[in-house]
Coordinates of C-alpha atoms in Angstrom, one line a residue:
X27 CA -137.5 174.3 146.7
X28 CA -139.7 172.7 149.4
X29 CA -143.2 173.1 147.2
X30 CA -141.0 172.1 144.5
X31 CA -139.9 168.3 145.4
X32 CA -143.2 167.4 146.7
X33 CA -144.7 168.6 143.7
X34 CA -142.0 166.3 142.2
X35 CA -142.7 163.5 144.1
X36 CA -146.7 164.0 143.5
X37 CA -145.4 163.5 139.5
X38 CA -143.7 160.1 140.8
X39 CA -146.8 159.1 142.6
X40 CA -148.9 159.7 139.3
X41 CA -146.9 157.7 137.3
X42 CA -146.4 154.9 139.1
X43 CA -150.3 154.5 139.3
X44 CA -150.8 154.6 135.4
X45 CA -148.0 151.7 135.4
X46 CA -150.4 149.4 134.0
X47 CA -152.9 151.8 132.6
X48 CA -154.6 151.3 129.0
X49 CA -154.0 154.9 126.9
X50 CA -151.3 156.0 128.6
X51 CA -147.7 156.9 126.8
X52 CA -145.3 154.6 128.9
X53 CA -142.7 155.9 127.0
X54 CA -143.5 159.6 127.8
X55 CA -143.9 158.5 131.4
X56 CA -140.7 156.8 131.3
X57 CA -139.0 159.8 130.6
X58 CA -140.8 161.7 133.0
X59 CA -139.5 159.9 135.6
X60 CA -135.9 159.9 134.5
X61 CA -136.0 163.4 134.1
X62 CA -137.4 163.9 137.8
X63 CA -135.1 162.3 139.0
X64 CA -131.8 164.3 137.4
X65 CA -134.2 167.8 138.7
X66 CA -134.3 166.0 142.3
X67 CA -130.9 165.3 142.0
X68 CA -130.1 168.5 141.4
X69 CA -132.1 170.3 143.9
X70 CA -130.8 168.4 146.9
X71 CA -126.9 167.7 145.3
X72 CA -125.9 171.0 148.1
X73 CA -128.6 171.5 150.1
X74 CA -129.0 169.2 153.5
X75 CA -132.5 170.9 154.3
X76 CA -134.0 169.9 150.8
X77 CA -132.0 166.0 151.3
X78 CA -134.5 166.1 154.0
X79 CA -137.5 167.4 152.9
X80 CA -137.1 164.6 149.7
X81 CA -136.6 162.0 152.0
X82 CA -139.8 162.8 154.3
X83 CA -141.6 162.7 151.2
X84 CA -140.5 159.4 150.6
X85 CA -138.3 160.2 147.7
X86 CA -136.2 157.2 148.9
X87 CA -139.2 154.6 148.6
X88 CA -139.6 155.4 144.4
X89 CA -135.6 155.6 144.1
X90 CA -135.3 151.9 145.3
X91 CA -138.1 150.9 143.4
X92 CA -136.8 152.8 140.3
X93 CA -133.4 150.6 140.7
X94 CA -135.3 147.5 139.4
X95 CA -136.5 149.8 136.0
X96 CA -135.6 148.1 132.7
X97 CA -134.5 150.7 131.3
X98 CA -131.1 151.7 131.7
X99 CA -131.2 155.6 132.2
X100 CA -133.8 155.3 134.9
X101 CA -131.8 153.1 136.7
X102 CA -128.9 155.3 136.0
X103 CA -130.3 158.7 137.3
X104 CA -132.2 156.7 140.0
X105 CA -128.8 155.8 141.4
X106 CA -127.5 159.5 140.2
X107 CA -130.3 161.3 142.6
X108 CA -129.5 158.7 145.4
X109 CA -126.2 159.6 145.8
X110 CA -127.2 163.3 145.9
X111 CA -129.6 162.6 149.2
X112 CA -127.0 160.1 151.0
X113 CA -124.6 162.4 151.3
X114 CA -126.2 163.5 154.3
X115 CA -124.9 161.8 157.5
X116 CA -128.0 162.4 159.6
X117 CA -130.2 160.7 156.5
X118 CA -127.5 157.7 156.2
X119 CA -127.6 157.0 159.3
X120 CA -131.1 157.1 160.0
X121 CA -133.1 156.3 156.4
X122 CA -131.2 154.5 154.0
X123 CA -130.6 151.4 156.4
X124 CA -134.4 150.9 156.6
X125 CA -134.5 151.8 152.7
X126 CA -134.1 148.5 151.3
X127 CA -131.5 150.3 148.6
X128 CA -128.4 147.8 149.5
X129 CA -129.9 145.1 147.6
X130 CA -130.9 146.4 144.2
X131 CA -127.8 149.2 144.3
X132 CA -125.5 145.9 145.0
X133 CA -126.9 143.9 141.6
X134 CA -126.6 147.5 139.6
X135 CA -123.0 147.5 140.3
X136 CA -122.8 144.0 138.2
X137 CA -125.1 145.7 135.6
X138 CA -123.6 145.1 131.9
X139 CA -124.2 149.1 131.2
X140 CA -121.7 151.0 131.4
X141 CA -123.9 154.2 132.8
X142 CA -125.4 152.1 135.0
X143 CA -122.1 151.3 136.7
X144 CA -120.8 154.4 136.5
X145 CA -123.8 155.7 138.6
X146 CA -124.4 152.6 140.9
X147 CA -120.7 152.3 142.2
X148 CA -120.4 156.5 142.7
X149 CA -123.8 155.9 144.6
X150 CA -121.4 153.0 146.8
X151 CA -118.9 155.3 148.0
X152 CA -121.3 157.3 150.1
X153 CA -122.4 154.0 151.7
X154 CA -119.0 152.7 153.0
X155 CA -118.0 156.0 154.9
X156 CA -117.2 154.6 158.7
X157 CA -120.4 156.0 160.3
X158 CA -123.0 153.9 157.7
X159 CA -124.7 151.1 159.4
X160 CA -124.8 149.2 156.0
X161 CA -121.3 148.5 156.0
X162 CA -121.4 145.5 157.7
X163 CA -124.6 143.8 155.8
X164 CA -122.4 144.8 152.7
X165 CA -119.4 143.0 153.9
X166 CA -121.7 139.7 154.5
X167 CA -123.5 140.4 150.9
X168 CA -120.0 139.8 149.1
X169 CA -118.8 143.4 148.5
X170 CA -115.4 142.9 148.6
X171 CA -115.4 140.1 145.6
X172 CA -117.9 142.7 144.0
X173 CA -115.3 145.8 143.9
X174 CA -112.2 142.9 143.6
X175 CA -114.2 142.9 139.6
X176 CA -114.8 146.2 139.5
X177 CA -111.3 147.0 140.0
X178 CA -110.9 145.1 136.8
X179 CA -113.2 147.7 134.5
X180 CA -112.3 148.8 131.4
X181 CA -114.1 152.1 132.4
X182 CA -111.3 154.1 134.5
X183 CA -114.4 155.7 135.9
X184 CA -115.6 152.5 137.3
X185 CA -112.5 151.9 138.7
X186 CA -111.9 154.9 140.1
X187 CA -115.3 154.8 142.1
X188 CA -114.1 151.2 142.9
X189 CA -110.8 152.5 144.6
X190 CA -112.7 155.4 146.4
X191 CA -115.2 152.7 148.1
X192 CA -112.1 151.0 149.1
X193 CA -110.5 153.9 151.0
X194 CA -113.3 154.4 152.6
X195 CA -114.2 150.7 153.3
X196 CA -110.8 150.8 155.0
X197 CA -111.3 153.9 157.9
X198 CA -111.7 151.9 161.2
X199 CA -111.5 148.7 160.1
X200 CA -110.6 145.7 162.3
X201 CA -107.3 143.4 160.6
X202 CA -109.6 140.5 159.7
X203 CA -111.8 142.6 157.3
X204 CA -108.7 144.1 156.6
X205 CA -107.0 140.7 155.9
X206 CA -109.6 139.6 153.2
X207 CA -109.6 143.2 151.4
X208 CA -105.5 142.9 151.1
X209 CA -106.4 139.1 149.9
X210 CA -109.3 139.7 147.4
X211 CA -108.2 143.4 146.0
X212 CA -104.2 142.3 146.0
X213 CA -101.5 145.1 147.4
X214 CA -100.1 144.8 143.7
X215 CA -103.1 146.0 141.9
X216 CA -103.1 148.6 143.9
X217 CA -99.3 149.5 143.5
X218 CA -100.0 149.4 139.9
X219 CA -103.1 151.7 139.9
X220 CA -101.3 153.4 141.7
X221 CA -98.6 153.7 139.3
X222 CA -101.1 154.2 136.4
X223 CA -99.7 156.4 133.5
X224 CA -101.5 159.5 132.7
X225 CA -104.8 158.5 134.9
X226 CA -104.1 161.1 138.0
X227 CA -107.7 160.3 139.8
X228 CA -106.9 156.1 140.0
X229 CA -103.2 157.4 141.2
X230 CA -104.6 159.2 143.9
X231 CA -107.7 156.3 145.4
X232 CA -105.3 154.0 144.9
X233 CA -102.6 155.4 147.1
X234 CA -105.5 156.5 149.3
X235 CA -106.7 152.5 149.7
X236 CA -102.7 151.9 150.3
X237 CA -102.1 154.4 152.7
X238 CA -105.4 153.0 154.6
X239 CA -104.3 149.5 154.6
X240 CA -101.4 150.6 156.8
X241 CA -103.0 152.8 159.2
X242 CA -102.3 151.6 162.6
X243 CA -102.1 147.7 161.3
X244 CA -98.6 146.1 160.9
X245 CA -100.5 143.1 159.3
X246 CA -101.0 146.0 156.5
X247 CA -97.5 147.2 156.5
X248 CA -95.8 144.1 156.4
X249 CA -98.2 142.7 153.9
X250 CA -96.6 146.1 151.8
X251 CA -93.9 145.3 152.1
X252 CA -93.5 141.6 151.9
X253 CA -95.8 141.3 148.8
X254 CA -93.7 144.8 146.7
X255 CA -90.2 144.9 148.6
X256 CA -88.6 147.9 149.5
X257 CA -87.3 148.9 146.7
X258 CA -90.4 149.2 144.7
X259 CA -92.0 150.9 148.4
X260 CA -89.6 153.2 148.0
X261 CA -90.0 153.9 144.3
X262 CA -94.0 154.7 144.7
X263 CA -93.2 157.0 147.4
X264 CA -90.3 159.0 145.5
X265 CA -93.2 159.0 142.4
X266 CA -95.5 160.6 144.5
X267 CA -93.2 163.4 146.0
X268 CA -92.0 164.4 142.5
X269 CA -92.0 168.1 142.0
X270 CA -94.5 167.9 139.0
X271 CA -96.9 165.5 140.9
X272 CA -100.8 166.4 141.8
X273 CA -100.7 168.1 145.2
X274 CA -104.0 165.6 145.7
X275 CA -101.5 163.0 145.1
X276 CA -98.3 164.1 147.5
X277 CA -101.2 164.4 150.3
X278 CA -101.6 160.5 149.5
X279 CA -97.9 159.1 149.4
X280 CA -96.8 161.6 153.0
X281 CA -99.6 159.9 155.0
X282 CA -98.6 156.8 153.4
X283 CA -95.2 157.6 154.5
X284 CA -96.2 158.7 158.2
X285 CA -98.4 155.9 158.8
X286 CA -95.5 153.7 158.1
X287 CA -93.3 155.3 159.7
X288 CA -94.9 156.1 162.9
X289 CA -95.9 152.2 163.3
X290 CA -92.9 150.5 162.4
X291 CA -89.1 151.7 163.6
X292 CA -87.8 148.8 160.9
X293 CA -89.8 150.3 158.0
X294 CA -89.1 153.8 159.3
X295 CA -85.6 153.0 159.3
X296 CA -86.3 152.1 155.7
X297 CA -87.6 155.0 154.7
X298 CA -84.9 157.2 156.4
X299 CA -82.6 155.2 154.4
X300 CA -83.5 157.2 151.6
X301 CA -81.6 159.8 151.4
X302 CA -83.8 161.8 148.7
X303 CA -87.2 160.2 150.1
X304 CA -86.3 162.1 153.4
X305 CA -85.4 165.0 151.7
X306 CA -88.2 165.3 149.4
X307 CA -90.3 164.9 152.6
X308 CA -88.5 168.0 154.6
X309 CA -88.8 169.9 151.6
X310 CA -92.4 169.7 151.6
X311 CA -92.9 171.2 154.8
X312 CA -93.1 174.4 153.2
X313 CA -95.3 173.7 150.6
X314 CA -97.6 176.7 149.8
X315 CA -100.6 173.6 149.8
X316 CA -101.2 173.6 153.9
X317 CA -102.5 170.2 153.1
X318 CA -99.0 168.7 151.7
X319 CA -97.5 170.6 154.2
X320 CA -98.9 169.3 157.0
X321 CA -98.6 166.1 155.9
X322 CA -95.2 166.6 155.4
X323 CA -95.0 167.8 159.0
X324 CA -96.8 164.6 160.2
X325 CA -94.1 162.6 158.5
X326 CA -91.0 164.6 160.3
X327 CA -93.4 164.0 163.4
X328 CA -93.3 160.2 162.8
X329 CA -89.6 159.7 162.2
X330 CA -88.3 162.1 165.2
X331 CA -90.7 160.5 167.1
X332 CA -88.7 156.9 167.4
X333 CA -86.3 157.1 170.0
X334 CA -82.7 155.7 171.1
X335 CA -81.8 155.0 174.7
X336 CA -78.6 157.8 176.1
X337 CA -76.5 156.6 179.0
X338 CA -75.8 159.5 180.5
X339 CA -75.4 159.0 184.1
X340 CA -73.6 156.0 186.3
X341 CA -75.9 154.0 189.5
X342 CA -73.9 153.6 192.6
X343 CA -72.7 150.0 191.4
X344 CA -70.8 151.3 188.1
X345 CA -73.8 149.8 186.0
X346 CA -75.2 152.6 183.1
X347 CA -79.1 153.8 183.7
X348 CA -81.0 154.5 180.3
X349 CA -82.5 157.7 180.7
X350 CA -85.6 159.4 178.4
X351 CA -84.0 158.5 174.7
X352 CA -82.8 161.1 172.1
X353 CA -84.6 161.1 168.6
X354 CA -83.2 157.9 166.4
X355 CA -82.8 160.0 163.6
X356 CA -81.5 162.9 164.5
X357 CA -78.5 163.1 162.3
X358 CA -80.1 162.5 159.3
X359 CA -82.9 165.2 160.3
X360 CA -80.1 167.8 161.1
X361 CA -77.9 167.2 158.2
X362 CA -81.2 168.6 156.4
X363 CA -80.8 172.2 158.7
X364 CA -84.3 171.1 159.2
X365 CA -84.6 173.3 162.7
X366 CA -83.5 176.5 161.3
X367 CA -86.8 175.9 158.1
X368 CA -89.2 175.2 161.0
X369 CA -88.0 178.1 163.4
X370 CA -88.7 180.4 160.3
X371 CA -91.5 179.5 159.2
X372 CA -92.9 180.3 162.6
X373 CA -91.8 184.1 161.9
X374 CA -94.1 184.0 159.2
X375 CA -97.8 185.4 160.2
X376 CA -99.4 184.2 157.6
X377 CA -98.7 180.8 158.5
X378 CA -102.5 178.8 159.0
X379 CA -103.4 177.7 162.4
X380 CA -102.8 173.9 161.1
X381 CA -99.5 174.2 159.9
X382 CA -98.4 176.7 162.7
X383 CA -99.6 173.8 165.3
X384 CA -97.7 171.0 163.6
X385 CA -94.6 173.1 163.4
X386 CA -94.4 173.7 167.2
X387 CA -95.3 169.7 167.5
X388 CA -92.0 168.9 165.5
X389 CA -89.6 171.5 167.4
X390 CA -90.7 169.7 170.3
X391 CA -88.2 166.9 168.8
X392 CA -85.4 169.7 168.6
X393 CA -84.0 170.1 172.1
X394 CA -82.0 173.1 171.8
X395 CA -85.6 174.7 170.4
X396 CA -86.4 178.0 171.9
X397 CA -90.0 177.6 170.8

């Protein structure tokens, strides 16, 4: 595959020097290209070593250029093989900063083509991951009014793309970015994405933006819940733990769920309050998907986690000592014989290593636990 791209690359040098050439079939060439690009694409879509054997051959520097083509479907598999070759961390971190690609991939996203779009704002995602450098030069370039639009697509695909550079815009960052993303985007166009009939993949990036915004922020929570109300918080989380939901989708709404809960005893209390919510939550602990499950497990972890003061002992001058608290909800996690599903599941050995830890995290909660 190594003799292959440069030889690739060698075509791309060719044609760009017979740009303004008399004789020469521009259309021919123009398809050349295009179709180099997909073959690139292709080639380096799994494989880190050839991601970096394109990029030392300066695969990068014709990609960029290629983004400024006037013809649609060289911009679009430009953008295509892009995205194949930044997938790499190592090459993200290092390459693309210096690659001049923010620019022209930025105005692509406004592109009137729908392909174009399509390609350009899957090519995005990749950029906004919490270790790219470019982050921050997007932020000051306008992104957030840029995907506020894209939001607004009448291609779901768009969209969806849209909401995945979202979540990811949101891992690690501080409240004030945080503050103008919940401002520009609007926590009720993302309730009602994430609410949208029959379109599974916007369900899922929307409550994945959602359950970001609250991570570790009560400036995120509160603006949740100030801006939809409980009732209708409640109502998307009881949506997404319904039996015939996307696992994808549960994952979603119980780390939405934990990262409420395990920031905020008022909203925890909330979401306790539900009697179904909390039981739709224990029941997923023993989901045969170990990723539900152990988000379902994180949850329980959350909610045992807040704590009541017990008086249990007198000081010499009558007056009560508080002593390490018990778990705030303990009623309502033992009316759900919670302890005796968790104990079990221990028994089982095929239990995975991730779900078995978790498990032993949440009996820690139960005090008359022998594990």
């Amino acid at each position: 595959n190594a003799g292959v791209i440069s030889e690739l690359i060698k075509i791309l040098s060719v044609i760009e020097g017979q740009v303004d050439a008399d004789f020469v079939d521009q259309e021919y060439n123009m398809r050349m290209v295009k179709g180099v690009f997909l073959t690139l694409g292709t080639i380096v879509s799994t494989n880190e070593e050839c991601r970096r054997k394109a990029v030392e051959d300066q695969a990068l520097v014709y990609l960029v250029r290629a983004m400024g083509h006037n013809d649609n479907g060289v911009k679009a598999a430009a953008c295509l093989c892009t995205r194949y070759i930044i997938r790499s961390v190592s090459i993200c971190r290092t390459h693309v900063p210096e690659s001049g690609i923010l620019v022209p991939l930025l105005a692509l996203l406004q592109d009137k083509t729908a392909d174009v779009q399509v390609t350009a704002s899957a090519t995005l995602v990749n950029l906004l991951t919490d270790f790219s450098p470019l982050r921050a030069d997007a932020l000051k370039a306008g992104l957030i009014d840029i995907l506020a639009k894209l939001l607004r697509s009448e291609n779901s695909t768009v969209c969806r793309n849209a909401l995945w550079s979202i979540r990811n815009l949101l891992v690690g960052v501080d409240d004030d970015t945080r503050k103008e993303i919940i401002e520009k985007i609007k926590i009720e166009t993302l309730f009602s994405l994430s609410s949208a009939p029959h379109e599974a993949f916007l369900q899922e990036h929307a409550l994945g933006a959602l359950r970001n915004i609250v991570v570790d922020s009560m400036l995120g929570i509160n603006a949740v819940f100030d801006t939809m109300g409980n009732d209708r918080v409640i109502a998307l989380l009881r949506q997404a733990m319904r039996s015939d939901t996307e696992p994808a989708i549960k994952v979603h709404g119980l780390y939405l769920a934990n990262n409420i809960a395990v920031r905020s005893q008022e909203h925890c209390g909330i979401l306790v309050g539900d009697e179904w919510l909390l039981r739709s939550i224990a029941s997923h602990v023993t989901s045969s998907s170990s990723e539900v499950a152990v988000a379902a497990l994180w949850c329980i972890n959350s909610i045992a986690s807040h704590r009541v003061p017990s008086q249990s002992q007198q000081e010499s001058d009558g007056e009560s000592v508080e002593e390490a608290g018990v778990c705030r909800y303990r009623a309502e996690l033992s009316a759900l014989d919670l302890q005796a599903t968790l104990e079990h599941m221990l028994g089982d050995p095929q239990l995975g290593l991730e779900v078995r830890d978790r498990v032993r995290s949440c009996l820690d909660y139960f005090p008359d636990s022998e594990t």
